[in-house]
Tab-separated table of C-alpha atoms in Angstrom:
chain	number	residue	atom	x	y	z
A	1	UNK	CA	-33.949	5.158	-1.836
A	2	UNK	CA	-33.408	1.966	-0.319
A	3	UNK	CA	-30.683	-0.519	-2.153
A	4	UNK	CA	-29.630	-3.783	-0.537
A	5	UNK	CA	-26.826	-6.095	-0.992
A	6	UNK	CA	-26.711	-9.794	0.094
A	7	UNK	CA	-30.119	-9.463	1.640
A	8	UNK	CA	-28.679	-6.157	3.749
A	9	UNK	CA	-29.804	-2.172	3.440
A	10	UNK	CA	-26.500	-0.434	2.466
A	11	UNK	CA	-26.112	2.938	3.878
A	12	UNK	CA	-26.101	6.458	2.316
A	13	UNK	CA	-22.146	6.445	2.348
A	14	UNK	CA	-22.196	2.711	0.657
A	15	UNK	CA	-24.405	4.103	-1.837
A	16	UNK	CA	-22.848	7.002	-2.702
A	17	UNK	CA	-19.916	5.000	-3.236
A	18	UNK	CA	-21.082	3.010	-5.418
A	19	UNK	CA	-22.702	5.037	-7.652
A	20	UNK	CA	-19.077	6.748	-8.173
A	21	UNK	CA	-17.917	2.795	-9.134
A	22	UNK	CA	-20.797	1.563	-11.004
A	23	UNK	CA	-22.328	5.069	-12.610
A	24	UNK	CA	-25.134	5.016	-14.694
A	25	UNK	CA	-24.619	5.059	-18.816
A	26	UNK	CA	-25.922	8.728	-18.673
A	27	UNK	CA	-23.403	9.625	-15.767
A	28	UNK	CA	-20.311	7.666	-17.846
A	29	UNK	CA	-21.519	10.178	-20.909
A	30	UNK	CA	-20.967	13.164	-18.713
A	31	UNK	CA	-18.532	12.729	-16.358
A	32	UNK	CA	-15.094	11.433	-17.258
A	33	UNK	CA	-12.901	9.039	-15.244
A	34	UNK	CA	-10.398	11.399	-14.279
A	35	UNK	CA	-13.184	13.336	-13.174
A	36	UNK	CA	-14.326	10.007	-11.286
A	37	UNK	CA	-11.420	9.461	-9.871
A	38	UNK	CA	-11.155	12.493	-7.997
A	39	UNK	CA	-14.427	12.515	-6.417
A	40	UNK	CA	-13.935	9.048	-5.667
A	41	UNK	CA	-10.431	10.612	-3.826
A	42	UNK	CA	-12.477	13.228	-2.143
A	43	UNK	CA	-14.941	10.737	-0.813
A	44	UNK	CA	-12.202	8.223	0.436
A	45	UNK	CA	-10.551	11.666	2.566
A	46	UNK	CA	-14.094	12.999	3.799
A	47	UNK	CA	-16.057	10.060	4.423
A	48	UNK	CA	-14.081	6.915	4.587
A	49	UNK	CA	-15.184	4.095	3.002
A	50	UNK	CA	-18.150	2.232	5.561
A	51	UNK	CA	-16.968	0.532	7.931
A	52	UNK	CA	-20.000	-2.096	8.254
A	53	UNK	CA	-18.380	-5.895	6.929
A	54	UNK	CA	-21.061	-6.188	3.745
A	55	UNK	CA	-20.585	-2.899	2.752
A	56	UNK	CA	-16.328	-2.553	3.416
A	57	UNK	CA	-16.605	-6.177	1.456
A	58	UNK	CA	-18.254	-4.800	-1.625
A	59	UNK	CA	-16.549	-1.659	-1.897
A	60	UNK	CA	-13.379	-1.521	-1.335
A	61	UNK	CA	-12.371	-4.498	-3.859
A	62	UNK	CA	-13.818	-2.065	-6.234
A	63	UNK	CA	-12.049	1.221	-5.085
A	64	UNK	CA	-8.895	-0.484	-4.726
A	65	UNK	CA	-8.753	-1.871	-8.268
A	66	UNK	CA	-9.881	1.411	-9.494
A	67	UNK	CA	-7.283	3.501	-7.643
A	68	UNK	CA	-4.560	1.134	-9.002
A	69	UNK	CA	-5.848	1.485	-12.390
A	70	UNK	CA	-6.785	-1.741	-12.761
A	71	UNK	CA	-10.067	-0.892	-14.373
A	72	UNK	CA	-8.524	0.007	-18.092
A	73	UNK	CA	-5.375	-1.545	-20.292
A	74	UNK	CA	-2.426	0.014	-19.586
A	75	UNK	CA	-0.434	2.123	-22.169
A	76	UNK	CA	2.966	3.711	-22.165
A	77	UNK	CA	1.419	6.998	-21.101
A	78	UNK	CA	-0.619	5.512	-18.739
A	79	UNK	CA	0.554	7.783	-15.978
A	80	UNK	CA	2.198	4.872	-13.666
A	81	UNK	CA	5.159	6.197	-12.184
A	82	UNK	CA	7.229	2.893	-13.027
A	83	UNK	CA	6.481	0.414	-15.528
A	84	UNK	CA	6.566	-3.239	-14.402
A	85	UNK	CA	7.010	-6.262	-17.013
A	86	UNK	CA	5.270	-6.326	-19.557
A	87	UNK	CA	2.040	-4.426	-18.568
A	88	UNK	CA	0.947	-2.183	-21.860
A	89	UNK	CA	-1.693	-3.393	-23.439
A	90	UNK	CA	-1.452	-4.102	-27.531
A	91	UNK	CA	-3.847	-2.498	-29.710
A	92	UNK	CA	-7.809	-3.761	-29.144
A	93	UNK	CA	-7.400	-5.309	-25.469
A	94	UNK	CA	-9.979	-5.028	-23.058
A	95	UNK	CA	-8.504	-6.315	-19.772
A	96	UNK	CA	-5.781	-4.970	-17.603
A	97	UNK	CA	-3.092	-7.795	-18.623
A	98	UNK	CA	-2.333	-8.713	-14.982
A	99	UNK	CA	-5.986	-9.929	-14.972
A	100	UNK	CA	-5.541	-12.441	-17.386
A	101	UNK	CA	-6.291	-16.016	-16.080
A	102	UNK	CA	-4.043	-17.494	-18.140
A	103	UNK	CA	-1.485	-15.722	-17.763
A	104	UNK	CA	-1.608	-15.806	-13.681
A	105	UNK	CA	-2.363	-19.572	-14.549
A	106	UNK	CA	0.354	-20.372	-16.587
A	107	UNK	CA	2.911	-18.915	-13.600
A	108	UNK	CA	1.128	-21.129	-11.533
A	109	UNK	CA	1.833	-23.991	-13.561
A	110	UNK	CA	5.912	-23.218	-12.705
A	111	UNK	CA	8.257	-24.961	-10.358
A	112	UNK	CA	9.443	-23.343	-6.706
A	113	UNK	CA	11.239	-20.639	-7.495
A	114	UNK	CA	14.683	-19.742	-6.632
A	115	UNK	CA	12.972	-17.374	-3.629
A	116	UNK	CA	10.774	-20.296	-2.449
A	117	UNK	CA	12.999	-21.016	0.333
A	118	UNK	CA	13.131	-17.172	1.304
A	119	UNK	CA	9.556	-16.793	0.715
A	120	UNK	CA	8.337	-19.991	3.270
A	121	UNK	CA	10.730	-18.867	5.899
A	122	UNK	CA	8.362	-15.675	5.894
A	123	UNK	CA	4.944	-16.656	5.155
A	124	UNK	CA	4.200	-18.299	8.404
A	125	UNK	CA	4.731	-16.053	10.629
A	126	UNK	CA	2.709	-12.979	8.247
A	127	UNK	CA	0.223	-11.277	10.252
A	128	UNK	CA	0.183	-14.401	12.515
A	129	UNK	CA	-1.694	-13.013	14.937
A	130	UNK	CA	-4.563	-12.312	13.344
A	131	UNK	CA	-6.863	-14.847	13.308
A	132	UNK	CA	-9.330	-13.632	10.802
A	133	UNK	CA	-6.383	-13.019	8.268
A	134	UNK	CA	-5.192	-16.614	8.944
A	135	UNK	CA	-8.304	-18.583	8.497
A	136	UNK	CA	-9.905	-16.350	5.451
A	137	UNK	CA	-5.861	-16.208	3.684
A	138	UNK	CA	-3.616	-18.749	4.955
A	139	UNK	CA	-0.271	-19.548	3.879
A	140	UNK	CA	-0.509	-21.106	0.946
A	141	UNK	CA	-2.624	-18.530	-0.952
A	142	UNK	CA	-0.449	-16.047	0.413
A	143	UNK	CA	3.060	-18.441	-1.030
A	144	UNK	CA	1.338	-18.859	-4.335
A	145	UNK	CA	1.031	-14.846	-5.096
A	146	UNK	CA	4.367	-13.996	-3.973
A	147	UNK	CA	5.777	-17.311	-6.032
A	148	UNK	CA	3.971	-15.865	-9.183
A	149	UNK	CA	5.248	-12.295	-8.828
A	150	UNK	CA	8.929	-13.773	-8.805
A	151	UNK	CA	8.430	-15.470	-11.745
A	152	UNK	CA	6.759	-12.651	-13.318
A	153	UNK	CA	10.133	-10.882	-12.991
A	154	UNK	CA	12.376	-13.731	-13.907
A	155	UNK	CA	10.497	-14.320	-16.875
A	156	UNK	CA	10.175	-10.436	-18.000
A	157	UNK	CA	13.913	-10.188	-17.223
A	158	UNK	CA	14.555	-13.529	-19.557
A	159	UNK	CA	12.464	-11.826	-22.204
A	160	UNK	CA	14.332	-9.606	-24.965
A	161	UNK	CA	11.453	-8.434	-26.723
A	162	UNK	CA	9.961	-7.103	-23.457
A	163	UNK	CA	9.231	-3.571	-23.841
A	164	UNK	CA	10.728	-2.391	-20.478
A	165	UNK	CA	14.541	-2.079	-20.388
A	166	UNK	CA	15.375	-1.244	-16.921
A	167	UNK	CA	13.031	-2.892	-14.766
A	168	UNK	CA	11.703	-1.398	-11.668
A	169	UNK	CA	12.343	-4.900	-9.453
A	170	UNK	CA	15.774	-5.698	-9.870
A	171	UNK	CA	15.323	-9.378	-11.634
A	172	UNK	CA	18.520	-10.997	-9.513
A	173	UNK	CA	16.675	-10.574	-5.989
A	174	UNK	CA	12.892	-10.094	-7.230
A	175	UNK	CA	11.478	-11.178	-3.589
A	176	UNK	CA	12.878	-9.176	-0.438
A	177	UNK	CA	11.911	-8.391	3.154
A	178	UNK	CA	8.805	-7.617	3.747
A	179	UNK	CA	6.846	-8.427	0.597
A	180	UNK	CA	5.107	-10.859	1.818
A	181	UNK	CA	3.450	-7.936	4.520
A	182	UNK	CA	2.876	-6.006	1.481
A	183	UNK	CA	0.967	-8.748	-0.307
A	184	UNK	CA	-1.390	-9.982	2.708
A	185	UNK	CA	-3.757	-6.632	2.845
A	186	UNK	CA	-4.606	-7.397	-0.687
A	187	UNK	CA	-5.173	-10.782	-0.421
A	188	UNK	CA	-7.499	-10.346	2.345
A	189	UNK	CA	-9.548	-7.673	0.604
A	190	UNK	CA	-10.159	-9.046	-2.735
A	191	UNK	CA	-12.614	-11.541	-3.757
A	192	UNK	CA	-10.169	-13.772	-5.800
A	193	UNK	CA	-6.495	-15.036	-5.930
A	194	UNK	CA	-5.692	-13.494	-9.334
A	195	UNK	CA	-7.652	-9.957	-8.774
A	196	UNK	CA	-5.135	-10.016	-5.427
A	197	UNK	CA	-1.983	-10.797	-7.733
A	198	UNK	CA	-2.998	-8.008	-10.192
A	199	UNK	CA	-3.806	-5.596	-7.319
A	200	UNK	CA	-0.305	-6.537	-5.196
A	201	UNK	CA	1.769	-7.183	-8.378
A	202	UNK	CA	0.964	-3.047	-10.234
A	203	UNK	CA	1.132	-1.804	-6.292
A	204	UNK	CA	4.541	-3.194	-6.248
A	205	UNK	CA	5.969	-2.312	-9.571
A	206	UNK	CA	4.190	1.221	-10.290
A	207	UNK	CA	3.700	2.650	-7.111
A	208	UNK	CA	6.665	1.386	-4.381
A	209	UNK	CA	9.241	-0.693	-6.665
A	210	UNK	CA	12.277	1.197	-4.857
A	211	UNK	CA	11.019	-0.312	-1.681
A	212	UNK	CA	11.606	-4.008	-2.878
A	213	UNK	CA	15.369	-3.719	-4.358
A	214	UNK	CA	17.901	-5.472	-2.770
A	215	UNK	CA	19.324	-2.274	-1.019
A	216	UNK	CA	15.700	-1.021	0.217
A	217	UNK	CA	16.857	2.145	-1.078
A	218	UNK	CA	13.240	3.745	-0.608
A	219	UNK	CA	12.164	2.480	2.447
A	220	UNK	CA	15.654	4.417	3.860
A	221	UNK	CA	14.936	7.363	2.251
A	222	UNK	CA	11.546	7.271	3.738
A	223	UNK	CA	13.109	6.515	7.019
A	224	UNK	CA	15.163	9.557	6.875
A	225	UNK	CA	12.150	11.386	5.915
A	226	UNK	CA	10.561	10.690	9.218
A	227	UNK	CA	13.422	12.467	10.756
A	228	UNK	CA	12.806	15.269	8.269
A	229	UNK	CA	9.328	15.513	8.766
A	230	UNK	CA	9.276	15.315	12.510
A	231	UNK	CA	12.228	17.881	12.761
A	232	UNK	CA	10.129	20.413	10.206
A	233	UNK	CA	6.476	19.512	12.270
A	234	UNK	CA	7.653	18.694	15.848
A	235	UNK	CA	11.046	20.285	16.847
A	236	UNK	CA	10.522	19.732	20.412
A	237	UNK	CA	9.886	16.460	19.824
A	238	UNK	CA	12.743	15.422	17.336
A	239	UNK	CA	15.154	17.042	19.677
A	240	UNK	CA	14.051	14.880	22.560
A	241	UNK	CA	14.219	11.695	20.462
A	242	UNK	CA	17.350	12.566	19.045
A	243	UNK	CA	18.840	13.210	22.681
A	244	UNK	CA	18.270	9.638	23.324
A	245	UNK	CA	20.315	9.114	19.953
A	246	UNK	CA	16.897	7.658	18.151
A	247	UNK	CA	16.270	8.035	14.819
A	248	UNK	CA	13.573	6.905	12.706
A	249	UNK	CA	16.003	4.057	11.493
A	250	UNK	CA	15.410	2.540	15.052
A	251	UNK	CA	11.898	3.033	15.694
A	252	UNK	CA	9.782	3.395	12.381
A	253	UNK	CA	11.476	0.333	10.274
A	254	UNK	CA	8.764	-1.788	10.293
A	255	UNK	CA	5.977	0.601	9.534
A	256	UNK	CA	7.732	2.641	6.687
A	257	UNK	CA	8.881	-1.109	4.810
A	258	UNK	CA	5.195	-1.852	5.428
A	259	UNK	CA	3.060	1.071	5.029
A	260	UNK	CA	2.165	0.197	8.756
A	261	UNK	CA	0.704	-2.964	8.086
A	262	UNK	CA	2.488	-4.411	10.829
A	263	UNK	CA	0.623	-2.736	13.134
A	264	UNK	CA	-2.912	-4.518	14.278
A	265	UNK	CA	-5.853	-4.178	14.102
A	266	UNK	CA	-6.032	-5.570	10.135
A	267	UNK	CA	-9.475	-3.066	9.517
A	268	UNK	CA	-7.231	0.018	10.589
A	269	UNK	CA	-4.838	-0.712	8.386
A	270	UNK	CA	-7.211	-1.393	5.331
A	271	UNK	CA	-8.645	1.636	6.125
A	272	UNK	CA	-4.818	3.557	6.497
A	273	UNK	CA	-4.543	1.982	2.806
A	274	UNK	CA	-7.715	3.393	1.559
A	275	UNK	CA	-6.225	6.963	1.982
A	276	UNK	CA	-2.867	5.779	0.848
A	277	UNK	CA	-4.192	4.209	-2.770
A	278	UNK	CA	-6.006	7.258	-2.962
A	279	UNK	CA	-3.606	10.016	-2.139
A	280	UNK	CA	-0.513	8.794	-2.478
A	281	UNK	CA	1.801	5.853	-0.694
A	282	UNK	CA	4.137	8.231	0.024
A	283	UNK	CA	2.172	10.080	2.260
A	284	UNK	CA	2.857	6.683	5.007
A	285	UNK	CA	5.828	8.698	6.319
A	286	UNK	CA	3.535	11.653	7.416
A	287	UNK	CA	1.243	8.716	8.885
A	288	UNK	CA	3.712	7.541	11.250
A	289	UNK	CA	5.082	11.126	11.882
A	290	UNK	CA	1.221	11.172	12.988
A	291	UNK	CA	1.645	8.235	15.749
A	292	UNK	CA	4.268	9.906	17.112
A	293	UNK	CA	1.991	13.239	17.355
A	294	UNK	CA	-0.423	10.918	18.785
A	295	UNK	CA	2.019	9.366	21.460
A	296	UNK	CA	3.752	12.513	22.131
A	297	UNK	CA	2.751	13.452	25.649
A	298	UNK	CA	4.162	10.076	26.865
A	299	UNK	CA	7.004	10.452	24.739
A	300	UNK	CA	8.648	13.563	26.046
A	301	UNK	CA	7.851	12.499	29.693
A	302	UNK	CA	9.723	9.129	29.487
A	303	UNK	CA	13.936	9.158	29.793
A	304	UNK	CA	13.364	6.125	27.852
A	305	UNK	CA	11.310	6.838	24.698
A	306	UNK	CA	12.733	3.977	22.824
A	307	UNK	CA	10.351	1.414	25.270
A	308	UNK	CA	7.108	2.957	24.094
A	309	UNK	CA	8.542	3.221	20.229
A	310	UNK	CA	9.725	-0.404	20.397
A	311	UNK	CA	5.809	-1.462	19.182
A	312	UNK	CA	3.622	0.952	18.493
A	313	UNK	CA	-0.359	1.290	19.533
A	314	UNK	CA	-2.614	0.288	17.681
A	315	UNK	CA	-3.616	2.019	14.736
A	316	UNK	CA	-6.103	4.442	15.038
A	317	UNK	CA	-6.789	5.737	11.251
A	318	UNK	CA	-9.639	8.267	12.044
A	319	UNK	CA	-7.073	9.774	13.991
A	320	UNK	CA	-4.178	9.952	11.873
A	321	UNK	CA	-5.240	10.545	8.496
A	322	UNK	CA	-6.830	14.044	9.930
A	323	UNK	CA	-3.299	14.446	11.255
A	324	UNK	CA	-1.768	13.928	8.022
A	325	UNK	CA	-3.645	15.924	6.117
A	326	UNK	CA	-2.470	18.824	8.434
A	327	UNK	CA	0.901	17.936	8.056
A	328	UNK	CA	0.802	18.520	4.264
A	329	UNK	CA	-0.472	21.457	4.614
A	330	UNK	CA	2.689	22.743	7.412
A	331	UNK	CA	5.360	20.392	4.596
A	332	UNK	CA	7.336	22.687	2.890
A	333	UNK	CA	7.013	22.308	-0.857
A	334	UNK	CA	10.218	20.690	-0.954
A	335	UNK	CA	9.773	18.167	1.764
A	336	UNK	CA	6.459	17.370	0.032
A	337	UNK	CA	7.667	16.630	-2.895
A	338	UNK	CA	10.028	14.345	-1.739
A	339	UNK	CA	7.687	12.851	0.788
A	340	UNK	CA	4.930	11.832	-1.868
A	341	UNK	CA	8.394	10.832	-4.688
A	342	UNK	CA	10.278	8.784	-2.637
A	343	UNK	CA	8.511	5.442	-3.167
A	344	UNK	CA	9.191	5.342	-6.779
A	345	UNK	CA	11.251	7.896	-8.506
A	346	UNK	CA	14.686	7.559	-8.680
A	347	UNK	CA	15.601	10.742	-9.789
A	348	UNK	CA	14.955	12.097	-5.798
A	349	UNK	CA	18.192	13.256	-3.959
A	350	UNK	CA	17.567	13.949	-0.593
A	351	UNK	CA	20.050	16.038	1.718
A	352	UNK	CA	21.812	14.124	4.202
């Protein structure tokens, strides 16, 4: 069967993807969307979505939205791990409520923020090497969505009838480091400004809100997670870090607050994030516990190990999500657990 898109013959991969997105009325009568879901997981870990432009362009704005849930209202048994503002749906909706126009419009509509200072001083210099990202994005797309998702939380934490009491973003500092990393993959990868908010705004509050509090509290237990994971996976190689006094506080910073979207090329890391959405953003620890595996050689034969880990390579996802998947299976349950918790629930205690 031959099936074309924009004029182009999409591959059997492409296709097989989107018949999982966009089944048939007798496949949505016999297969349900859990059921979906996890052969559209499967497919993400065994065949990675195609890497051909027309094809990654089509289908991953679909399998991200669908991975984040955005496909159906919300309720309070949705299954999020942390409610953001105001996201369950009332009785008889049809649309996810961040993907209301109006309501995306109407925090366009507001003034600069009280983070609008904070936010410019870090826009400009997002991703700025890239030059794709910077002439398809650009800063002011990339200002606007982090402007609305501050005012999102200032006006859910203003709101006494909203139905969450203890918000996941802490209302008095609802814009932090590295946010505006965060928000730049998905603004590059879908098709329009408010599917990007939606996408970036339920990323943020359900899956990775304790890495945006004032304290960074997750992205420090994920740090220390590194050291947990590497010590479990790679004694030989945590020792010989640790002789030179490095820890994953020193070296991994960057690509645990950014679920190693710091690190170029832009298509690795939308592809990292593919098996993330899919599997679990906690599972980024075990991905740089991976470029470490990768750099390892080099690592134990330098005195100075800190020089190579001061930027890492560039990302090579075919080669570390293999890696990761091995080092679930050698995690203790424990150390699992905690790996694939840490983003988001705050009931995690980890062992100093």
């Amino acid at each position: 069967m031959v099936v074309e898109a924009g004029g182009e013959q999409l591959s059997d991969s492409a296709v097989a993807f989107l018949q999982l997105l966009s089944p048939t009325n007798a496949s949505k009568s016999t297969n349900s969307l859990s059921k979906r879901l996890d052969e559209l997981r499967r497919l993400v870990l065994l065949e990675s979505l195609p890497r051909a432009q027309h094809e990654a362009a089509l289908i991953r704005p679909l399998v991200w939205k669908l991975l984040l849930r955005l496909h159906i209202p919300p309720t309070s048994s949705s299954g999020a791990h942390a409610g953001g503002p105001s996201t369950t749906a009332t009785p008889g909706d049809t649309l996810h409520p961040l993907l209301s126009a109006e309501t995306y419009y109407q925090l366009l509509l507001k003034p600069p923020s009280p983070m609008y200072q904070k936010i410019s001083n870090d826009t400009f210099r997002t991703l700025a090497t890239d030059k794709e990202f910077r002439e398809k994005v650009g800063e002011e797309r990339l200002i606007r969505c982090l402007e609305a998702f501050v005012w999102r939380q200032l006006d859910a934490a203003g709101d006494s009838s909203s139905a969450q009491s203890t918000p996941p973003i802490d209302p008095g500092t609802p814009y932090v480091q590295g946010m505006n990393v965060l928000a730049a993959p998905f603004l590059y990868v879908l098709p329009t400004q408010l599917e990007s908010f939606a996408c970036f705004a339920t990323f943020i509050e359900n899956q990775a809100p304790r890495y945006v509090r004032p304290t960074l509290e997750g992205v420090h237990a994920g740090l220390h997670l590194v050291d947990l994971a590497l010590q479990a996976l790679d004694p030989p190689l945590y020792a010989h870090l640790l002789s030179s006094n490095l820890t994953a506080e020193l070296y991994a910073f960057p690509s645990i607050l950014t679920f190693c979207a710091c690190t170029p090329p832009l298509e690795e890391v939308l592809e990292l994030w593919d098996f993330l959405l899919a599997w679990g953003v906690g599972l980024n620890v075990l991905a740089v516990v991976a470029q470490l595996f990768i750099m390892r050689d080099e690592l134990l034969a330098s005195t100075s190990p800190m020089k190579l880990l001061r930027t890492f390579p560039p990302l090579k996802t075919r080669e570390i999500v293999p890696l990761t998947v091995q080092f679930v299976a050698d995690c203790s349950t424990e150390l699992y657990s905690a790996i694939v918790r840490h983003p988001w629930d705050d009931t995690l205690v980890l062992d100093k």
